[in-house]
Amino acid sequence: MGGRRFTHPVAGDTLATIAAREVPDLEGGAEQLLSWNLHLAARAPIGPPGSVLASDIVFLEPPQPR
């Protein structure tokens, strides 16, 4: 059983830049990533919308069915 694909942000990344780089064909990429990464949405705002930390894990695909 494989895990979900993920990445760690690099300096200057936002959910939008991650979406453009990692899943460029995904419509509404940043919003879709946020819906798959509720741990990022639940965190108190740390900056502009879509901000991420270098230590964040950003999943690049939805949760898999059990």
Coordinates of C-alpha atoms in Angstrom, one line a residue:
M1 CA 0.0 0.0 0.0
G2 CA 1.5 3.3 -1.0
G3 CA 1.1 6.6 0.8
R4 CA -0.1 9.9 -0.6
R5 CA 2.3 12.0 -2.6
F6 CA 3.6 15.0 -0.7
T7 CA 6.2 17.8 -0.8
H8 CA 7.8 20.2 1.6
P9 CA 7.7 23.9 0.6
V10 CA 10.8 25.8 -0.4
A11 CA 11.7 29.4 0.4
G12 CA 9.1 31.7 -0.9
D13 CA 6.4 29.1 -1.6
T14 CA 2.7 29.5 -1.2
L15 CA 0.0 27.0 -1.9
A16 CA -0.3 28.6 -5.3
T17 CA 3.3 28.2 -6.2
I18 CA 3.3 24.6 -5.0
A19 CA 0.2 23.9 -7.1
A20 CA 1.8 25.5 -10.2
R21 CA 5.0 23.4 -9.8
E22 CA 3.7 20.1 -8.5
V23 CA 0.2 19.7 -10.0
P24 CA 0.0 22.2 -12.9
D25 CA -3.0 20.5 -14.6
L26 CA -5.1 20.6 -11.5
E27 CA -7.9 23.2 -11.9
G28 CA -8.1 25.5 -8.9
G29 CA -4.8 24.1 -7.7
A30 CA -4.2 26.1 -4.5
E31 CA -7.8 25.7 -3.3
Q32 CA -7.7 22.0 -4.0
L33 CA -4.5 21.6 -2.1
L34 CA -6.0 23.4 0.8
S35 CA -9.0 21.1 0.8
W36 CA -6.6 18.1 1.0
N37 CA -4.4 19.7 3.7
L38 CA -6.9 20.7 6.4
H39 CA -4.1 20.9 8.9
L40 CA -2.9 24.0 7.0
A41 CA -6.4 25.6 7.0
A42 CA -6.9 24.9 10.7
R43 CA -3.6 26.6 11.8
A44 CA -3.9 30.2 12.9
P45 CA -3.0 32.6 10.0
I46 CA 0.7 33.2 9.8
G47 CA 0.8 35.4 6.8
P48 CA -1.1 36.1 3.6
P49 CA -3.6 33.5 2.5
G50 CA -1.9 30.4 1.2
S51 CA 1.2 30.9 3.3
V52 CA 3.1 27.8 4.3
L53 CA 6.1 27.0 6.4
A54 CA 9.2 25.1 5.2
S55 CA 8.4 22.5 7.8
D56 CA 4.9 21.9 6.5
I57 CA 3.9 18.7 4.7
V58 CA 1.7 19.5 1.7
F59 CA -0.2 16.5 0.3
L60 CA -0.5 16.6 -3.5
E61 CA -3.5 14.2 -3.8
P62 CA -6.7 13.6 -1.8
P63 CA -6.9 11.1 1.0
Q64 CA -7.2 7.5 -0.2
P65 CA -10.3 5.5 0.6
R66 CA -9.9 2.9 3.4

